[in-house]
CSV table of C-alpha atoms and ligand atoms in Angstrom, one decimal:
chain,number,residue,atom,x,y,z
A,1,MET,CA,-94.7,-45.2,86.8
A,2,SER,CA,-97.8,-43.4,88.0
A,3,GLU,CA,-97.3,-39.6,88.8
A,4,ARG,CA,-94.0,-40.3,90.4
A,5,LYS,CA,-91.5,-39.0,87.7
A,6,PRO,CA,-88.3,-41.2,87.7
A,7,LEU,CA,-85.5,-39.7,89.5
A,8,ILE,CA,-82.0,-40.5,88.9
A,9,ALA,CA,-79.3,-38.9,91.2
A,10,GLY,CA,-75.6,-39.2,91.0
A,11,ASN,CA,-73.6,-39.2,94.3
A,12,TRP,CA,-70.2,-38.2,93.5
A,13,LYS,CA,-68.9,-38.7,97.3
A,14,LEU,CA,-65.4,-37.5,97.9
A,15,ASN,CA,-64.6,-37.2,94.1
A,16,LEU,CA,-64.6,-34.6,91.3
A,17,GLY,CA,-64.0,-31.5,93.3
A,18,GLY,CA,-62.2,-29.7,90.4
A,19,PRO,CA,-62.8,-28.6,86.8
A,20,GLU,CA,-63.5,-32.2,85.9
A,21,GLY,CA,-66.8,-32.0,87.9
A,22,CYS,CA,-67.9,-29.2,85.9
A,23,GLU,CA,-67.0,-31.1,82.6
A,24,LEU,CA,-69.0,-34.1,83.8
A,25,ALA,CA,-72.0,-31.9,84.9
A,26,HIS,CA,-71.9,-30.2,81.4
A,27,ALA,CA,-72.1,-33.7,79.8
A,28,ILE,CA,-74.9,-34.8,81.9
A,29,ALA,CA,-76.8,-31.7,81.4
A,30,LYS,CA,-77.0,-32.4,77.7
A,31,THR,CA,-78.1,-36.0,78.6
A,32,ALA,CA,-80.9,-34.7,80.8
A,33,SER,CA,-82.3,-32.3,78.1
A,34,ALA,CA,-82.6,-35.3,75.7
A,35,ASN,CA,-84.3,-37.3,78.2
A,36,PRO,CA,-87.1,-35.3,79.6
A,37,LYS,CA,-89.1,-38.0,81.2
A,38,VAL,CA,-86.4,-38.3,83.9
A,39,GLU,CA,-85.5,-35.9,86.6
A,40,VAL,CA,-81.7,-35.8,87.0
A,41,VAL,CA,-79.8,-34.7,90.2
A,42,VAL,CA,-75.9,-34.6,90.9
A,43,ALA,CA,-74.3,-34.3,94.2
A,44,PRO,CA,-70.8,-33.0,93.8
A,45,PRO,CA,-68.7,-32.2,97.2
A,46,PHE,CA,-69.5,-29.1,99.0
A,47,THR,CA,-66.6,-27.0,97.5
A,48,ALA,CA,-67.8,-27.9,93.8
A,49,LEU,CA,-71.5,-27.0,94.5
A,50,ALA,CA,-71.6,-23.4,93.3
A,51,SER,CA,-69.3,-23.9,90.2
A,52,VAL,CA,-71.2,-27.2,89.1
A,53,ALA,CA,-74.7,-25.5,89.6
A,54,GLU,CA,-73.3,-22.4,87.5
A,55,THR,CA,-72.3,-25.0,84.7
A,56,VAL,CA,-75.7,-26.5,84.8
A,57,ARG,CA,-77.4,-23.1,84.5
A,58,GLU,CA,-75.3,-22.1,81.6
A,59,ALA,CA,-76.1,-25.6,79.9
A,60,GLY,CA,-79.8,-24.9,80.1
A,61,GLY,CA,-80.8,-26.3,83.7
A,62,HIS,CA,-82.7,-29.6,83.7
A,63,VAL,CA,-80.2,-31.0,86.4
A,64,GLY,CA,-80.7,-30.5,90.2
A,65,ILE,CA,-77.8,-29.8,92.4
A,66,ALA,CA,-77.6,-31.9,95.7
A,67,ALA,CA,-75.2,-31.6,98.7
A,68,GLN,CA,-74.3,-34.9,100.4
A,69,ASN,CA,-74.9,-33.7,103.8
A,70,LEU,CA,-76.0,-30.7,105.9
A,71,TYR,CA,-75.8,-29.3,109.5
A,72,PRO,CA,-79.3,-28.9,111.1
A,73,LYS,CA,-78.5,-25.5,112.4
A,74,ASP,CA,-78.6,-22.3,110.2
A,75,SER,CA,-75.7,-20.6,111.6
A,76,GLY,CA,-73.5,-20.2,114.6
A,77,ALA,CA,-70.4,-21.8,116.4
A,78,PHE,CA,-70.3,-25.0,114.6
A,79,THR,CA,-66.9,-25.0,113.0
A,80,GLY,CA,-66.5,-27.0,109.8
A,81,GLU,CA,-70.3,-27.3,109.2
A,82,ILE,CA,-72.5,-26.2,106.3
A,83,SER,CA,-76.2,-25.1,106.8
A,84,ALA,CA,-79.4,-25.3,104.7
A,85,PRO,CA,-79.4,-21.4,103.9
A,86,MET,CA,-75.6,-21.8,102.6
A,87,LEU,CA,-76.6,-24.7,100.5
A,88,ILE,CA,-79.3,-22.8,99.0
A,89,ALA,CA,-77.1,-19.8,98.4
A,90,ALA,CA,-74.6,-22.0,96.5
A,91,GLY,CA,-77.2,-23.1,94.2
A,92,CYS,CA,-78.7,-26.5,95.8
A,93,GLN,CA,-82.2,-27.6,95.6
A,94,TRP,CA,-81.5,-31.1,97.1
A,95,VAL,CA,-79.6,-32.7,99.9
A,96,ILE,CA,-78.7,-36.3,100.8
A,97,ILE,CA,-79.3,-37.1,104.3
A,98,GLY,CA,-78.1,-40.4,106.3
A,99,HIS,CA,-76.1,-42.1,103.6
A,100,SER,CA,-74.8,-45.2,105.0
A,101,GLU,CA,-71.3,-44.1,104.9
A,102,ARG,CA,-72.3,-41.1,107.1
A,103,ARG,CA,-74.1,-43.5,109.3
A,104,GLN,CA,-71.3,-46.0,109.4
A,105,LEU,CA,-68.1,-43.9,109.3
A,106,PHE,CA,-69.4,-40.7,110.9
A,107,GLY,CA,-71.9,-42.2,113.5
A,108,GLU,CA,-74.7,-40.5,112.3
A,109,THR,CA,-77.9,-41.7,114.2
A,110,ASP,CA,-81.6,-41.8,113.3
A,111,ASP,CA,-82.2,-38.9,115.4
A,112,GLN,CA,-79.8,-36.8,113.4
A,113,VAL,CA,-81.3,-37.9,110.4
A,114,ARG,CA,-84.7,-36.9,111.6
A,115,GLU,CA,-83.3,-33.5,112.6
A,116,LYS,CA,-81.5,-32.9,109.4
A,117,THR,CA,-84.5,-33.9,107.4
A,118,ALA,CA,-86.6,-31.3,109.4
A,119,ALA,CA,-83.9,-28.7,108.8
A,120,ALA,CA,-83.6,-29.3,105.0
A,121,LEU,CA,-87.4,-29.0,104.6
A,122,ALA,CA,-87.5,-25.8,106.7
A,123,GLY,CA,-84.8,-24.3,104.6
A,124,GLY,CA,-86.4,-25.1,101.2
A,125,LEU,CA,-84.2,-28.2,100.3
A,126,LEU,CA,-85.6,-31.5,99.1
A,127,PRO,CA,-84.1,-34.4,101.1
A,128,ILE,CA,-83.2,-37.7,99.6
A,129,VAL,CA,-83.0,-39.8,103.0
A,130,CYS,CA,-81.1,-43.1,102.6
A,131,VAL,CA,-82.0,-46.3,104.5
A,132,GLY,CA,-80.8,-49.8,104.2
A,133,GLU,CA,-79.5,-52.9,106.2
A,134,THR,CA,-76.1,-54.6,106.6
A,135,LEU,CA,-75.3,-57.9,105.1
A,136,GLU,CA,-75.3,-59.3,108.8
A,137,GLU,CA,-78.8,-57.9,109.2
A,138,ARG,CA,-80.0,-59.3,106.1
A,139,GLU,CA,-78.8,-62.8,107.0
A,140,ARG,CA,-80.5,-62.3,110.2
A,141,HIS,CA,-83.7,-61.7,108.3
A,142,GLU,CA,-83.8,-58.3,110.1
A,143,THR,CA,-83.9,-56.2,106.9
A,144,LEU,CA,-87.6,-54.8,107.2
A,145,ASP,CA,-87.0,-54.3,110.9
A,146,VAL,CA,-84.0,-52.0,110.2
A,147,VAL,CA,-85.5,-50.2,107.3
A,148,TYR,CA,-88.9,-49.6,109.1
A,149,ARG,CA,-86.9,-48.1,112.2
A,150,GLN,CA,-85.0,-45.8,109.8
A,151,VAL,CA,-88.0,-44.6,107.9
A,152,ASP,CA,-90.2,-44.3,111.1
A,153,ALA,CA,-87.4,-41.9,112.4
A,154,PHE,CA,-88.3,-39.2,109.7
A,155,LEU,CA,-91.8,-40.2,109.1
A,156,PRO,CA,-93.5,-37.1,110.6
A,157,GLN,CA,-91.4,-34.9,108.4
A,158,LEU,CA,-92.2,-37.0,105.3
A,159,GLU,CA,-96.0,-36.6,106.2
A,160,GLN,CA,-95.8,-33.1,106.6
A,161,ALA,CA,-94.6,-32.5,103.1
A,162,PRO,CA,-96.0,-35.3,100.9
A,163,GLY,CA,-93.9,-35.9,97.9
A,164,LYS,CA,-91.0,-33.8,99.0
A,165,VAL,CA,-89.1,-36.2,100.7
A,166,VAL,CA,-87.5,-38.9,98.8
A,167,ILE,CA,-86.3,-42.3,100.3
A,168,ALA,CA,-83.3,-44.0,98.8
A,169,TYR,CA,-83.2,-47.8,99.7
A,170,GLU,CA,-79.5,-48.9,99.7
A,171,PRO,CA,-78.6,-52.2,101.0
A,172,ILE,CA,-75.1,-51.7,102.5
A,173,TRP,CA,-73.9,-55.0,101.1
A,174,ALA,CA,-74.5,-53.6,97.4
A,175,ILE,CA,-72.9,-50.3,97.9
A,176,GLY,CA,-69.4,-50.1,95.9
A,177,THR,CA,-69.2,-53.9,95.9
A,178,GLY,CA,-70.6,-54.7,92.6
A,179,ARG,CA,-73.0,-57.0,94.4
A,180,VAL,CA,-76.5,-55.6,93.3
A,181,ALA,CA,-79.8,-56.6,94.7
A,182,GLY,CA,-81.7,-58.3,92.1
A,183,PRO,CA,-85.0,-56.6,91.0
A,184,GLU,CA,-87.1,-59.0,93.1
A,185,GLN,CA,-84.9,-58.2,96.1
A,186,ALA,CA,-85.3,-54.5,95.4
A,187,GLN,CA,-89.1,-54.7,94.7
A,188,GLU,CA,-89.6,-56.6,97.9
A,189,VAL,CA,-88.1,-54.0,100.2
A,190,HIS,CA,-89.7,-51.1,98.2
A,191,HIS,CA,-93.1,-52.7,98.3
A,192,ALA,CA,-92.5,-53.1,101.9
A,193,ILE,CA,-91.7,-49.3,102.7
A,194,ARG,CA,-94.7,-48.1,100.4
A,195,SER,CA,-97.0,-50.3,102.5
A,196,ARG,CA,-95.7,-48.8,105.6
A,197,LEU,CA,-96.3,-45.4,104.1
A,198,GLY,CA,-99.7,-46.5,103.5
A,199,ARG,CA,-100.4,-46.1,107.1
A,200,SER,CA,-99.9,-42.4,106.8
A,201,PRO,CA,-102.7,-40.0,106.2
A,202,GLY,CA,-103.5,-38.6,102.6
A,203,ARG,CA,-101.5,-39.7,99.5
A,204,VAL,CA,-98.2,-40.0,101.2
A,205,ALA,CA,-97.6,-43.6,99.8
A,206,ASP,CA,-98.5,-42.6,96.3
A,207,LEU,CA,-96.5,-39.5,96.2
A,208,THR,CA,-93.3,-40.6,97.8
A,209,ARG,CA,-90.5,-41.5,95.4
A,210,ILE,CA,-88.3,-44.6,96.5
A,211,LEU,CA,-85.1,-44.8,94.8
A,212,TYR,CA,-82.9,-47.9,94.8
A,213,GLY,CA,-79.0,-47.5,95.3
A,214,GLY,CA,-76.3,-50.0,95.4
A,215,SER,CA,-74.1,-50.9,92.3
A,216,VAL,CA,-76.5,-49.6,89.9
A,217,LYS,CA,-75.0,-49.5,86.2
A,218,GLY,CA,-76.1,-49.1,82.7
A,219,ASP,CA,-76.4,-52.8,82.2
A,220,ASN,CA,-78.7,-53.6,85.3
A,221,ALA,CA,-80.6,-50.4,85.5
A,222,SER,CA,-83.6,-51.4,83.3
A,223,GLY,CA,-84.3,-54.3,85.4
A,224,LEU,CA,-84.3,-52.4,88.6
A,225,LEU,CA,-86.1,-49.4,87.3
A,226,GLY,CA,-88.8,-51.6,85.8
A,227,CYS,CA,-90.1,-52.6,89.3
A,228,VAL,CA,-93.4,-51.0,90.1
A,229,ASP,CA,-92.2,-49.6,93.5
A,230,VAL,CA,-88.8,-48.5,92.2
A,231,ASP,CA,-89.0,-44.8,91.3
A,232,GLY,CA,-85.3,-44.1,90.3
A,233,ALA,CA,-81.8,-44.7,91.4
A,234,LEU,CA,-79.1,-43.1,93.7
A,235,VAL,CA,-75.8,-43.9,91.8
A,236,GLY,CA,-72.5,-43.8,93.1
A,237,GLY,CA,-69.6,-45.2,91.2
A,238,ALA,CA,-71.4,-45.1,87.7
A,239,SER,CA,-72.3,-41.5,88.3
A,240,LEU,CA,-68.7,-40.3,88.0
A,241,LYS,CA,-68.5,-41.0,84.2
A,242,ALA,CA,-70.6,-39.2,81.7
A,243,ASP,CA,-71.2,-42.5,79.4
A,244,ASP,CA,-72.1,-44.8,82.4
A,245,PHE,CA,-74.5,-42.1,84.1
A,246,SER,CA,-76.0,-41.4,80.8
A,247,LYS,CA,-76.9,-44.9,80.2
A,248,ILE,CA,-78.7,-45.2,83.5
A,249,ILE,CA,-80.7,-42.0,82.7
A,250,GLN,CA,-81.5,-43.3,79.2
A,251,ALA,CA,-82.7,-46.6,80.6
A,252,ALA,CA,-85.2,-44.6,83.0
A,253,ASN,CA,-86.3,-42.4,80.1
A,254,ALA,CA,-87.0,-45.6,78.1
A,255,LEU,CA,-89.4,-47.2,80.6
B,1,PGA,P1,-72.5,-47.3,94.2
B,1,PGA,O1,-72.9,-46.3,95.5
B,1,PGA,O2,-73.5,-47.0,93.2
B,1,PGA,O3,-70.9,-47.0,93.9
B,1,PGA,O4,-72.9,-48.7,94.8
B,1,PGA,C1,-74.4,-45.9,95.7
B,1,PGA,C2,-74.3,-44.9,96.7
B,1,PGA,O5,-73.4,-45.1,97.9
B,1,PGA,O6,-75.3,-44.1,97.0
């Protein structure tokens, strides 16, 4: 898998805001220490970031902390929002941007995704930016049009910081549905994205990690992670239990 270290990120979504999140993080820190070929990240809800970060520190590190969203201004009159400097203060190194739930349920646009990606990088956070098509778009053979449009929106930011921006390809029809893209389907889109990045200057295409997301589980992880252009996984449901998430980390470490 070349110089791109496999990255397994767990997106907890609106779950595990209390002590159970710290218990899970503690167990994941142990798994991460035992599987050093893999970079492991967890994304708790905002209110649990600081306590999970502290738990991970006490357990000896090796697990990155991601927020699930951010606001692209540092401070000001933006009631209810959280900025990059605040996430850094809470112990984050990462932030997930443009998840399909944010795009679909909260109307997040490609322009907002670009602004947030720029703000994350300016603030010292590593962005995991999500792209992916709906079932209708796939059936209309528009998958690559949609994914290219979404990637092109933050391409200037990605080019400015080669290797810092991670792309997560998450076909929306595979998220939380148990309907996973097969390794060939995933590889086809990952390859297309990397080819698109090949038009960028320098080594952007070689350095950019592209994660697959959508119903990744312990029993399908090896097949997906074995694809040449799949550099890891963004995991939702299976990241909420230590055993399930650990199996995915172990599958990546065994490649
Ligand atoms: P899932 O979610 O693994 O539950 O399908 C993935 C995601 O939404 O990032």
